[in-house]
XYZ file of C-alpha atoms in Angstrom:
718
model
C 39.392 -20.861 -20.018
C 36.759 -18.466 -19.487
C 34.046 -19.393 -16.710
C 30.571 -20.234 -17.804
C 27.684 -17.138 -17.031
C 26.038 -18.364 -14.005
C 22.804 -18.964 -15.473
C 19.684 -16.616 -14.421
C 16.941 -16.649 -11.952
C 13.308 -15.432 -12.913
C 12.328 -13.458 -10.270
C 10.403 -10.174 -9.574
C 11.331 -6.641 -8.903
C 11.437 -5.914 -5.216
C 9.968 -2.523 -5.395
C 5.947 -1.807 -6.795
C 3.096 -4.019 -7.148
C 3.424 -4.464 -10.113
C 5.551 -6.878 -9.724
C 7.447 -6.730 -12.737
C 9.499 -9.613 -14.408
C 13.062 -9.780 -14.026
C 16.286 -12.640 -14.584
C 18.761 -12.392 -11.687
C 21.855 -13.401 -13.717
C 25.223 -14.157 -10.972
C 28.072 -11.861 -11.781
C 30.743 -13.529 -9.467
C 33.689 -11.039 -8.777
C 32.034 -7.712 -9.939
C 31.150 -4.895 -7.690
C 27.603 -5.838 -8.213
C 26.460 -9.116 -7.097
C 23.802 -9.979 -10.096
C 23.216 -7.929 -13.083
C 20.136 -7.196 -13.163
C 17.254 -7.813 -17.102
C 13.316 -6.898 -17.513
C 11.512 -10.072 -18.149
C 8.257 -10.982 -20.155
C 5.881 -10.984 -18.055
C 1.784 -10.082 -18.328
C 2.943 -6.348 -16.532
C 5.868 -5.191 -17.599
C 6.183 -7.005 -20.727
C 9.664 -6.864 -20.677
C 10.076 -2.885 -19.397
C 11.250 -1.805 -15.830
C 11.191 1.539 -14.324
C 14.813 2.674 -13.369
C 14.419 1.169 -10.120
C 13.759 -2.220 -10.823
C 16.974 -1.696 -13.297
C 18.880 -0.311 -10.948
C 17.434 -2.525 -7.619
C 20.724 -4.749 -7.777
C 22.248 -1.485 -6.001
C 20.908 -2.385 -2.640
C 21.853 -5.861 -2.752
C 25.363 -3.562 -1.582
C 24.414 -0.877 -0.271
C 27.536 0.352 1.830
C 25.610 0.428 5.267
C 24.173 -3.401 4.844
C 23.810 -4.539 8.668
C 25.297 -7.752 8.738
C 25.140 -8.451 12.205
C 22.659 -7.626 14.725
C 23.317 -4.072 16.954
C 22.480 -3.535 20.354
C 21.733 0.163 22.004
C 24.687 1.039 24.515
C 24.379 3.445 27.511
C 25.713 6.472 25.555
C 23.087 6.006 23.123
C 25.143 4.194 20.045
C 25.308 0.989 19.304
C 27.525 -2.315 19.726
C 27.460 -5.801 17.731
C 26.557 -8.764 19.894
C 25.625 -12.806 18.181
C 22.307 -13.941 17.328
C 22.228 -15.474 20.693
C 22.938 -12.599 22.299
C 20.551 -10.499 20.546
C 17.953 -12.782 20.500
C 18.024 -14.301 24.119
C 17.782 -10.386 25.247
C 14.763 -9.775 23.216
C 12.745 -12.383 24.379
C 13.835 -11.532 28.075
C 12.891 -8.180 28.143
C 10.080 -9.746 26.217
C 8.554 -12.456 28.914
C 9.424 -9.213 31.625
C 6.642 -6.954 29.968
C 4.489 -10.477 28.599
C 4.760 -11.223 32.609
C 4.333 -7.774 34.527
C 1.569 -6.179 32.182
C -0.310 -8.681 30.158
C 0.433 -10.487 26.465
C -0.827 -6.787 24.885
C 2.208 -5.340 26.244
C 4.158 -6.018 22.897
C 2.886 -4.960 19.358
C 4.155 -6.092 16.049
C 3.834 -4.527 12.887
C 4.327 -5.851 9.320
C 4.629 -3.790 5.850
C 4.013 -4.286 2.489
C 6.736 -5.438 1.118
C 6.605 -8.899 3.115
C 6.563 -12.428 1.288
C 3.226 -14.005 2.136
C 5.378 -16.735 4.347
C 6.542 -13.929 6.396
C 3.010 -12.059 6.872
C 1.652 -15.214 7.719
C 4.568 -16.495 10.281
C 4.110 -12.485 11.412
C 0.617 -12.527 12.287
C 0.916 -16.050 14.011
C 3.357 -15.174 15.608
C 1.487 -12.422 17.223
C -1.625 -14.103 17.844
C 0.201 -17.750 18.747
C 3.135 -16.826 20.749
C 3.111 -13.840 22.304
C -1.007 -13.733 22.251
C -1.482 -9.880 21.919
C -3.997 -8.333 19.834
C -1.852 -5.494 18.931
C -0.462 -5.924 15.234
C -0.938 -3.900 12.533
C 1.501 -3.064 9.318
C 1.881 0.012 7.101
C -1.229 -1.449 4.262
C -3.546 1.018 6.767
C -1.115 4.195 5.325
C -2.044 2.201 1.857
C -4.879 0.357 1.391
C -7.540 0.429 3.896
C -10.368 2.693 2.180
C -10.053 0.829 -0.597
C -9.683 -2.530 1.006
C -13.293 -1.308 3.152
C -14.851 -0.367 0.316
C -14.591 -3.323 -1.287
C -15.892 -5.743 1.295
C -18.180 -3.850 2.203
C -20.092 -3.102 -1.469
C -18.596 -5.794 -3.825
C -17.889 -8.605 -1.223
C -14.177 -9.231 -1.311
C -10.924 -6.855 -2.166
C -8.590 -7.824 -4.715
C -6.884 -5.085 -5.858
C -7.739 -4.923 -9.620
C -9.978 -8.194 -9.703
C -9.035 -8.685 -13.468
C -5.420 -8.579 -14.978
C -4.642 -5.493 -16.321
C -4.054 -6.593 -19.805
C -7.742 -5.826 -19.862
C -7.146 -2.195 -19.918
C -5.752 -1.917 -23.313
C -9.186 -2.974 -24.890
C -11.690 -0.117 -23.107
C -12.895 2.954 -24.238
C -12.635 4.335 -21.074
C -10.636 4.396 -18.006
C -11.251 7.085 -15.484
C -8.553 7.018 -12.831
C -9.001 8.653 -9.797
C -5.710 9.829 -7.852
C -2.809 7.534 -9.136
C -0.115 8.945 -10.960
C 1.465 5.636 -12.596
C 2.994 7.418 -15.203
C 5.713 7.850 -11.746
C 4.845 5.669 -9.647
C 4.779 2.510 -11.576
C 5.875 3.524 -14.821
C 5.156 0.165 -16.958
C 1.817 0.084 -16.175
C 0.996 2.926 -18.919
C 1.606 0.838 -21.954
C -1.554 -1.210 -20.956
C -3.126 2.124 -21.308
C -2.385 3.064 -24.671
C -5.315 1.564 -26.604
C -8.123 3.884 -24.248
C -4.947 7.284 -25.714
C -5.609 6.463 -28.301
C -9.740 6.270 -28.676
C -9.410 9.801 -26.496
C -11.073 7.748 -23.194
C -7.981 8.014 -20.317
C -9.730 10.382 -17.887
C -7.249 11.564 -14.701
C -8.793 13.153 -11.601
C -6.070 14.666 -9.909
C -5.100 18.473 -8.733
C -2.086 18.395 -10.268
C -1.256 17.868 -14.186
C 0.627 15.501 -13.008
C 3.285 13.001 -15.830
C -0.006 10.662 -15.481
C -3.115 13.727 -16.419
C -0.856 14.770 -19.081
C -0.995 11.893 -21.433
C -4.934 13.101 -22.035
C -3.140 16.549 -23.836
C -3.456 16.184 -27.915
C -6.894 14.698 -27.849
C -6.123 11.747 -25.672
C -8.399 12.240 -22.744
C -9.870 14.143 -20.204
C -7.817 15.816 -16.593
C -10.431 16.941 -13.891
C -8.220 18.607 -11.569
C -10.406 19.252 -8.123
C -10.598 21.126 -5.402
C -7.673 18.558 -2.923
C -10.200 16.365 -1.236
C -13.386 17.011 -3.403
C -12.911 13.959 -5.757
C -16.030 12.385 -3.842
C -18.501 14.977 -4.878
C -16.642 14.547 -8.410
C -17.844 11.183 -7.766
C -21.720 12.328 -7.469
C -21.626 14.690 -9.837
C -20.853 12.489 -12.232
C -23.565 9.232 -10.763
C -25.814 11.952 -10.712
C -25.120 12.755 -14.325
C -25.789 8.941 -15.186
C -29.250 8.649 -13.782
C -31.073 11.609 -14.227
C -29.907 10.556 -18.116
C -30.869 7.530 -18.010
C -27.410 6.563 -18.943
C -27.366 3.594 -16.497
C -27.470 -0.294 -17.102
C -31.140 -1.173 -15.352
C -30.470 -4.478 -16.881
C -28.016 -4.797 -13.833
C -28.639 -2.847 -11.378
C -32.161 -5.348 -10.876
C -29.974 -8.272 -11.441
C -27.419 -7.991 -9.887
C -26.960 -5.367 -7.249
C -28.800 -3.570 -4.541
C -29.152 -0.044 -3.131
C -29.524 1.777 -6.279
C -32.758 3.509 -4.058
C -31.046 4.992 -1.728
C -28.004 6.231 -3.981
C -30.186 7.475 -6.635
C -31.504 10.571 -3.494
C -28.175 10.450 -1.986
C -26.620 12.364 -5.935
C -30.153 13.971 -6.696
C -28.665 16.911 -4.965
C -25.197 16.991 -6.461
C -26.126 18.386 -10.347
C -22.867 19.902 -12.020
C -23.105 23.333 -10.711
C -23.840 22.343 -7.320
C -20.315 20.133 -7.895
C -18.719 22.295 -9.784
C -19.556 25.003 -6.207
C -17.593 23.003 -4.552
C -15.275 21.054 -6.449
C -13.759 23.338 -8.655
C -14.407 20.869 -12.218
C -16.689 22.884 -14.911
C -20.386 21.116 -15.037
C -19.710 20.593 -18.595
C -16.353 18.430 -18.154
C -18.670 16.792 -15.851
C -21.268 15.979 -18.009
C -18.658 15.111 -20.883
C -16.908 12.902 -18.457
C -20.113 10.377 -17.174
C -21.574 10.781 -21.233
C -17.430 9.090 -22.137
C -18.125 6.923 -19.593
C -21.792 5.389 -20.292
C -20.927 5.233 -23.989
C -17.690 2.913 -23.274
C -19.996 1.043 -21.160
C -21.174 -2.249 -22.791
C -24.981 -1.321 -21.921
C -24.216 1.088 -24.615
C -22.633 -1.378 -26.635
C -19.021 0.274 -25.694
C -15.913 -1.938 -26.161
C -15.597 -1.979 -22.145
C -15.071 0.751 -19.334
C -13.039 0.680 -16.094
C -12.808 2.643 -13.066
C -9.839 3.117 -10.916
C -9.032 3.802 -8.028
C -5.469 5.249 -6.228
C -4.540 6.777 -3.278
C -5.541 10.441 -3.954
C -8.415 10.232 -3.200
C -8.478 7.169 -0.684
C -6.145 8.959 1.320
C -8.504 10.466 3.312
C -11.030 11.163 6.406
C -13.393 9.487 4.060
C -11.109 7.206 2.071
C -13.790 4.381 2.190
C -17.138 6.946 1.073
C -15.143 8.192 -2.164
C -14.113 4.590 -3.504
C -17.897 3.197 -2.132
C -18.453 5.784 -4.677
C -16.308 4.709 -7.540
C -18.076 1.052 -7.250
C -21.617 3.096 -6.886
C -20.631 4.887 -10.353
C -18.804 1.612 -11.854
C -22.506 -0.587 -10.626
C -24.920 2.095 -12.522
C -22.491 1.451 -15.913
C -22.519 -1.916 -15.330
C -19.345 -2.559 -15.508
C -17.752 -4.942 -12.529
C -17.592 -8.946 -13.668
C -18.046 -7.352 -17.249
C -15.256 -8.967 -19.355
C -13.652 -6.262 -20.126
C -15.177 -3.339 -18.369
C -15.343 -3.283 -14.027
C -13.638 -1.701 -11.212
C -10.660 -1.984 -9.108
C -8.275 0.343 -6.874
C -4.647 0.471 -7.437
C -1.913 -1.354 -4.970
C 0.798 0.199 -3.807
C 3.116 -1.519 -2.261
C 4.641 -4.864 -3.048
C 2.461 -7.240 -1.346
C 1.018 -4.805 -0.779
C -2.017 -6.998 -1.663
C -0.684 -10.581 -0.514
C -0.122 -8.405 2.495
C -3.286 -7.773 3.743
C -4.714 -11.390 3.619
C -2.636 -13.218 5.601
C -3.193 -11.977 9.035
C -1.088 -8.400 9.650
C -4.557 -6.562 9.723
C -5.245 -5.684 13.306
C -9.074 -7.616 12.477
C -8.297 -10.532 10.546
C -7.019 -13.858 10.407
C -4.933 -15.204 7.131
C -7.470 -16.539 4.404
C -9.227 -12.060 4.484
C -11.221 -13.473 7.857
C -12.213 -11.642 10.175
C -11.094 -12.366 13.664
C -14.398 -11.985 15.678
C -15.947 -15.008 14.135
C -15.464 -17.978 15.551
C -16.433 -19.688 12.757
C -12.791 -18.790 11.341
C -11.593 -18.709 14.529
C -11.681 -22.009 15.088
C -10.720 -23.880 11.545
C -6.824 -20.889 11.735
C -6.950 -22.403 15.047
C -6.934 -26.211 13.586
C -4.241 -25.091 11.009
C -2.058 -23.964 14.695
C -3.039 -26.615 17.068
C -3.659 -24.095 19.421
C -7.776 -23.282 21.492
C -9.162 -20.660 19.179
C -10.393 -19.545 22.677
C -6.221 -18.793 23.296
C -7.053 -16.231 20.261
C -7.223 -12.526 21.393
C -9.115 -10.404 19.578
C -9.247 -8.136 17.273
C -6.365 -5.383 17.575
C -6.387 -1.062 16.488
C -5.589 0.624 13.208
C -1.726 2.001 13.213
C -3.070 5.533 14.312
C -4.516 4.341 17.616
C -1.711 2.366 18.005
C 1.047 4.632 18.382
C -1.303 6.732 20.239
C -1.684 4.092 22.664
C 2.053 3.546 22.810
C 3.060 4.632 26.998
C -0.479 4.655 27.774
C -1.709 1.837 30.846
C -2.748 -0.662 28.767
C -0.839 0.097 25.936
C 1.768 -1.524 23.956
C 5.373 -1.628 26.087
C 7.639 -3.019 23.279
C 7.221 -3.115 19.728
C 8.281 -5.152 16.755
C 9.116 -3.832 13.125
C 8.995 -5.272 10.190
C 9.626 -3.691 6.555
C 8.891 -0.447 7.978
C 10.187 2.724 8.230
C 7.255 3.979 10.797
C 9.903 7.638 11.322
C 9.282 8.846 7.458
C 6.827 7.012 6.703
C 3.913 7.714 9.232
C 1.699 10.877 9.487
C 2.444 12.973 12.269
C 5.823 11.313 12.639
C 6.812 14.052 15.175
C 4.562 12.054 17.470
C 5.611 9.225 16.241
C 9.126 9.586 17.249
C 7.348 10.845 20.977
C 5.232 7.662 20.685
C 8.539 5.369 20.206
C 10.430 7.410 22.460
C 7.947 6.157 25.385
C 8.892 1.687 24.593
C 10.561 -0.011 26.536
C 11.976 -2.414 24.453
C 11.883 -1.156 20.044
C 13.000 -4.137 18.154
C 13.733 -2.917 14.154
C 14.373 -6.464 11.764
C 15.172 -4.490 9.266
C 18.938 -4.947 6.864
C 20.014 -1.212 6.239
C 19.942 1.211 9.307
C 16.771 2.929 8.650
C 15.896 5.764 10.506
C 13.093 3.941 12.504
C 15.841 1.250 13.356
C 18.146 4.137 14.058
C 15.946 4.309 17.160
C 16.186 0.649 17.519
C 17.031 -1.247 20.984
C 18.213 -4.028 18.635
C 18.740 -3.549 14.819
C 18.414 -7.208 13.965
C 19.951 -7.583 9.935
C 16.995 -9.862 8.036
C 17.464 -10.858 4.348
C 15.660 -9.031 1.519
C 14.549 -9.699 -1.971
C 17.606 -10.964 -4.067
C 18.963 -13.534 -1.459
C 15.419 -15.382 -0.104
C 12.698 -17.489 -1.551
C 8.960 -16.578 -1.046
C 5.784 -15.750 -2.743
C 4.166 -11.912 -3.131
C 0.845 -11.460 -5.198
C 0.635 -8.429 -6.938
C -2.159 -5.683 -7.661
C -4.007 -8.481 -9.837
C -4.541 -10.906 -7.213
C -1.580 -13.261 -9.374
C 0.338 -15.145 -6.596
C 4.076 -15.179 -7.541
C 7.222 -16.681 -7.364
C 10.276 -15.088 -5.388
C 13.707 -16.315 -5.815
C 17.131 -16.271 -4.646
C 19.918 -15.885 -6.993
C 22.477 -15.161 -4.383
C 23.499 -16.388 -0.894
C 22.517 -13.103 1.637
C 26.206 -11.488 4.270
C 27.060 -13.907 6.558
C 25.419 -12.414 9.996
C 21.971 -11.777 7.986
C 19.155 -13.876 8.418
C 15.888 -14.532 7.268
C 12.774 -12.994 8.848
C 11.182 -16.484 9.180
C 14.311 -17.748 11.188
C 14.196 -15.644 13.583
C 10.545 -16.061 14.428
C 11.428 -19.504 14.670
C 13.671 -18.911 17.181
C 12.093 -16.260 18.988
C 9.363 -18.268 19.718
C 11.291 -21.202 20.829
C 13.678 -19.400 23.863
C 9.438 -18.109 24.620
C 8.366 -21.572 24.763
C 6.871 -22.411 21.292
C 8.971 -24.979 19.860
C 6.724 -26.179 17.246
C 4.893 -24.557 14.252
C 7.538 -22.065 13.078
C 9.158 -23.372 10.144
C 12.148 -21.858 8.248
C 10.857 -23.374 5.110
C 9.323 -21.039 3.130
C 7.268 -23.839 1.119
C 6.249 -25.403 3.494
C 4.568 -22.150 5.768
C 3.053 -21.454 2.388
C 1.779 -25.130 2.599
C 0.403 -24.415 5.518
C -1.131 -20.874 4.622
C -3.112 -22.454 2.138
C -4.324 -24.510 4.536
C -5.127 -22.110 6.527
C -6.901 -19.132 3.776
C -9.227 -22.909 2.722
C -12.712 -21.452 1.995
C -11.879 -18.315 3.054
C -12.342 -15.450 0.904
C -8.546 -15.659 -0.544
C -8.364 -18.780 -0.676
C -5.192 -20.171 -2.117
C -6.324 -24.203 -0.793
C -5.300 -24.996 -4.360
C -1.947 -22.972 -5.693
C 0.918 -25.332 -4.783
C 4.349 -24.745 -4.488
C 4.781 -26.872 -7.536
C 2.304 -24.772 -9.762
C 3.909 -21.450 -9.341
C 7.101 -22.894 -10.005
C 5.512 -23.466 -13.672
C 3.708 -20.840 -14.630
C 3.295 -17.730 -11.712
C 0.128 -16.702 -13.559
C -2.410 -18.130 -10.528
C -4.796 -15.756 -9.763
C -6.895 -16.335 -5.976
C -8.664 -17.415 -5.172
C -8.530 -20.661 -6.133
C -9.732 -23.547 -3.869
C -8.310 -27.045 -4.021
C -10.675 -28.784 -5.382
C -11.060 -32.269 -3.395
C -10.266 -34.822 -6.443
C -6.582 -32.759 -7.585
C -5.334 -30.585 -5.257
C -3.898 -28.111 -7.815
C -6.768 -28.337 -11.052
C -8.650 -25.290 -10.449
C -7.589 -22.570 -12.583
C -7.570 -19.475 -10.518
C -9.854 -16.980 -10.925
C -8.136 -14.222 -13.380
C -11.355 -12.143 -13.073
C -13.766 -12.095 -10.822
C -17.785 -11.286 -10.042
C -18.031 -12.585 -13.042
C -21.307 -15.476 -12.254
C -21.863 -13.342 -8.602
C -20.668 -10.758 -5.513
C -19.302 -12.878 -3.091
C -22.317 -12.037 -0.838
C -25.065 -13.124 1.707
C -26.877 -12.535 -2.016
C -24.958 -12.838 -4.340
C -25.262 -9.421 -5.166
C -23.269 -5.448 -4.838
C -24.001 -3.210 -1.681
C -24.562 0.059 -3.974
C -24.139 2.391 -0.187
C -25.497 5.268 0.193
C -22.233 8.371 0.460
C -22.478 12.108 1.799
C -18.986 14.628 1.432
C -18.001 16.416 4.571
C -14.625 17.682 3.697
C -11.006 17.208 4.884
C -10.401 17.128 9.244
C -7.733 20.307 8.582
C -8.992 22.523 6.520
C -7.890 26.068 5.367
C -8.048 28.096 6.680
C -6.198 32.072 7.564
C -3.570 30.799 9.176
C -3.514 28.214 7.139
C -4.999 28.856 3.708
C -3.240 26.047 1.110
C -3.778 22.808 0.467
C -1.012 20.340 0.939
C -0.941 17.786 -1.279
C 2.039 14.814 -0.802
C 2.868 11.756 -3.568
C 6.063 9.899 -5.059
C 8.104 11.069 -7.382
C 9.623 8.494 -10.218
C 13.181 7.802 -8.332
C 12.031 7.109 -4.596
C 10.445 4.726 -3.163
C 8.110 5.239 -0.426
C 10.053 6.337 3.019
C 13.175 5.861 0.640
C 15.085 3.796 3.203
C 16.217 1.885 0.136
C 16.175 3.664 -2.885
C 18.067 6.851 -1.210
C 21.230 4.204 -1.350
C 21.233 4.225 -4.805
C 23.781 6.988 -6.322
C 21.744 6.944 -9.476
C 18.538 7.629 -8.483
C 20.113 9.976 -6.144
C 21.511 12.350 -8.722
C 18.493 11.948 -10.290
C 15.993 13.121 -7.116
C 18.167 14.107 -4.260
C 15.845 15.929 -2.174
C 13.006 17.336 -1.009
C 11.080 19.833 -2.347
C 7.196 21.783 -2.777
C 6.255 22.032 -6.262
C 4.542 25.562 -6.065
C 2.315 26.966 -8.867
C 3.884 30.169 -10.744
C 0.678 32.791 -9.694
C 0.977 31.145 -5.816
C 5.049 31.461 -6.127
C 5.133 35.780 -7.078
C 2.547 36.219 -4.385
C 4.676 35.017 -1.251
C 7.806 35.883 -2.984
C 8.924 32.621 -3.754
C 11.169 31.398 -5.531
C 12.684 28.407 -7.876
C 15.216 26.830 -6.310
C 15.306 28.780 -3.246
C 13.809 27.082 0.337
C 10.353 27.777 0.975
C 9.109 26.348 4.655
C 5.702 24.870 5.385
C 4.024 25.133 9.036
C 0.922 23.290 9.923
C -0.368 22.128 13.072
C 1.421 19.550 13.458
C 5.217 21.439 12.639
C 7.017 22.772 10.402
C 9.382 21.458 7.012
C 11.549 22.897 4.179
C 11.769 22.122 0.812
C 12.997 23.476 -2.026
C 10.984 25.735 -4.471
C 10.095 23.830 -7.475
C 7.917 26.184 -9.907
C 5.109 24.699 -11.649
C 1.795 25.384 -14.649
C 0.597 22.607 -13.762
C -0.323 22.393 -9.611
C -3.559 24.578 -8.951
C -2.785 28.140 -7.708
C -4.065 27.583 -3.961
C -2.373 23.411 -3.299
C 1.233 22.641 -3.227
C 2.510 19.385 -3.868
C 6.164 17.737 -1.766
C 6.720 14.348 -1.948
C 7.454 12.436 1.328
C 10.326 10.333 0.962
C 12.860 12.035 2.781
C 13.594 11.684 6.384
C 14.151 14.474 8.776
C 13.360 18.758 8.703
C 12.714 17.415 4.675
C 9.441 15.389 5.487
C 6.957 15.697 4.124
C 4.532 13.441 7.491
C 6.225 16.011 9.771
C 3.402 18.125 8.206
C 0.022 15.342 7.547
C -2.317 15.075 9.940
C -3.493 11.708 11.642
C -7.028 12.743 11.332
C -8.530 8.788 10.049
C -11.327 7.454 8.188
C -13.826 6.743 10.441
C -14.396 2.932 9.046
C -11.001 2.255 7.676
C -8.307 4.170 9.774
C -6.650 5.092 7.060
C -5.026 8.996 8.203
C -5.821 11.834 5.810
C -2.342 12.484 4.174
C -3.454 13.755 1.104
C -5.424 16.668 2.512
C -3.921 19.215 4.455
C -3.893 22.970 5.758
C -0.497 24.759 5.036
C 0.560 28.054 5.457
C 4.681 28.601 3.322
C 6.800 31.163 3.262
C 10.253 32.065 2.044
C 12.643 30.111 4.107
C 14.247 33.532 4.929
C 11.174 35.500 5.450
C 10.642 36.512 9.594
C 7.841 33.856 10.128
C 10.263 31.279 7.964
C 12.040 30.411 11.469
C 11.958 26.294 11.573
C 11.854 24.295 14.365
C 13.520 21.273 14.407
């Protein structure tokens, strides 16, 4: 008699911020523990990308860590039980804090952790360790967009509207995002605007997304890398100079238009063309297309969306602010069918920055420097607000401080592989080497974990319960479908046990539902208010967008906020702020010894640092290693041959990659994906200059020299 098939479990993909819905059906006795199927949901409508379809493979990674590992004297590892490992970590932390103070210990989190882990990690850092040194890898992802959204709109919620709204628009301006590769199910939401010829993609490459504008479906603008701000200033110039702005909206819903108008007056299209390389006629055509699509002029609607390509710059915050200014000038923000929004990348990049991982924030997107915010959160935590540390420093500065007299001497890493993902990766590796103690919690031996003194095996995705918040601010339930390996533990359990060893015996349950309920209370009244969202609501429908405050009579009867800003902006006067910005260009611009622009990005089959996807045979077969994309004209001039290796050199170091030719990239630009470690690591080349407001490193523009690997100067240094 055939055993009945176990029921499927409704959950979401472990990768990007679309959080595509999946059904996981346990398959006892099979090679993989679950069968993955797409499930109907607004963001993916039943579809998945190649990473999503193969996500179960990581559950059976051949090198899965299933027991704590301790560094040995000979540089290797030995297995230990949990008591020994946690006792060792607690003893070392206790000693370092006693000798050097609470800031001797730092915490680094990740944008893939559940909301409950994020919340517990931030609470652990501030209550148990008392350190101000906590930040996370979202600093490398969303920090510029978040800073500009908070400054300009009073709130950062990624997309303040449902993704499905895009399909009805007449125009979508997409800056610096290759969604066809990074989140393929997104593309179906652009079908309507493409059919109307209204998709505008700004990218120095004819990426897979830029190619969607072919055949009259839109416009591709290919600016000089690092000049996207000039494009936006010119578009705003045209909108204002040609009388295309929504004057009633500007008067009633914004401040700052006069200063912005003065600042963009100098960016007429011909001048902009001389800097950004985009033809003046194309700039005018784009501005007029957006204006015609706007509600003010009778269009069906327009959207302005930004991605990492325009945000990972030393002027990233200014560039996103310019995108907000353009959106406000057209009267798009806070109108049904139109809007502005940055595209969150990591799976829980949105929730990850809302509940305490960022160096200057407390749960609910509250400022840690605000006395009222400190008092509210401290009351939920049952501590004196004066005991909470002040703001810390962003990630790049955090790594720079390691080894300095008042800098961190121990680092706890959760959900991040900084050796591959951080800029100037060789310097980050050196910084980690200066630590007295490195502890990494992970489920596979990532490149960062392999440098650790202690590796702690934790559960992953299909083995755990919790909540995630996707790119629309939609709070979702993650559900367990299978049991974890016997030796793996939830990070919630891990933090509870470490807290107990460090003298804090309450306040750290390992039940995600209890933590979510506390998170909701801590967020109450904050910008990211989850207080009206209950576990039961998420189990029943998964359709709740924050802010969703508790209403008083019935805590869970607020409908949530699918579309923000419809009536007012969450600023003191209820108006959006237009802020004039200036273009200054990249920190590391091209020069005689590095005459080309290096831009970095992702490929379809790999994700972030590749720690998960590089362990999936099907994905590796499709995209096995690093490469550098070069225009044929440039390749001919430099003697580069497709399929052969080239050496790339910047002021930070060298990398080696296979040459791929493409006539869809600017001849003054080369592209390299960043998913691989070692000599093929793009982040050996990138710079750690940062945006002065957001702390975002300038990944996206680096001056580089490239030559054949066999050339006299093409000798790579380790």
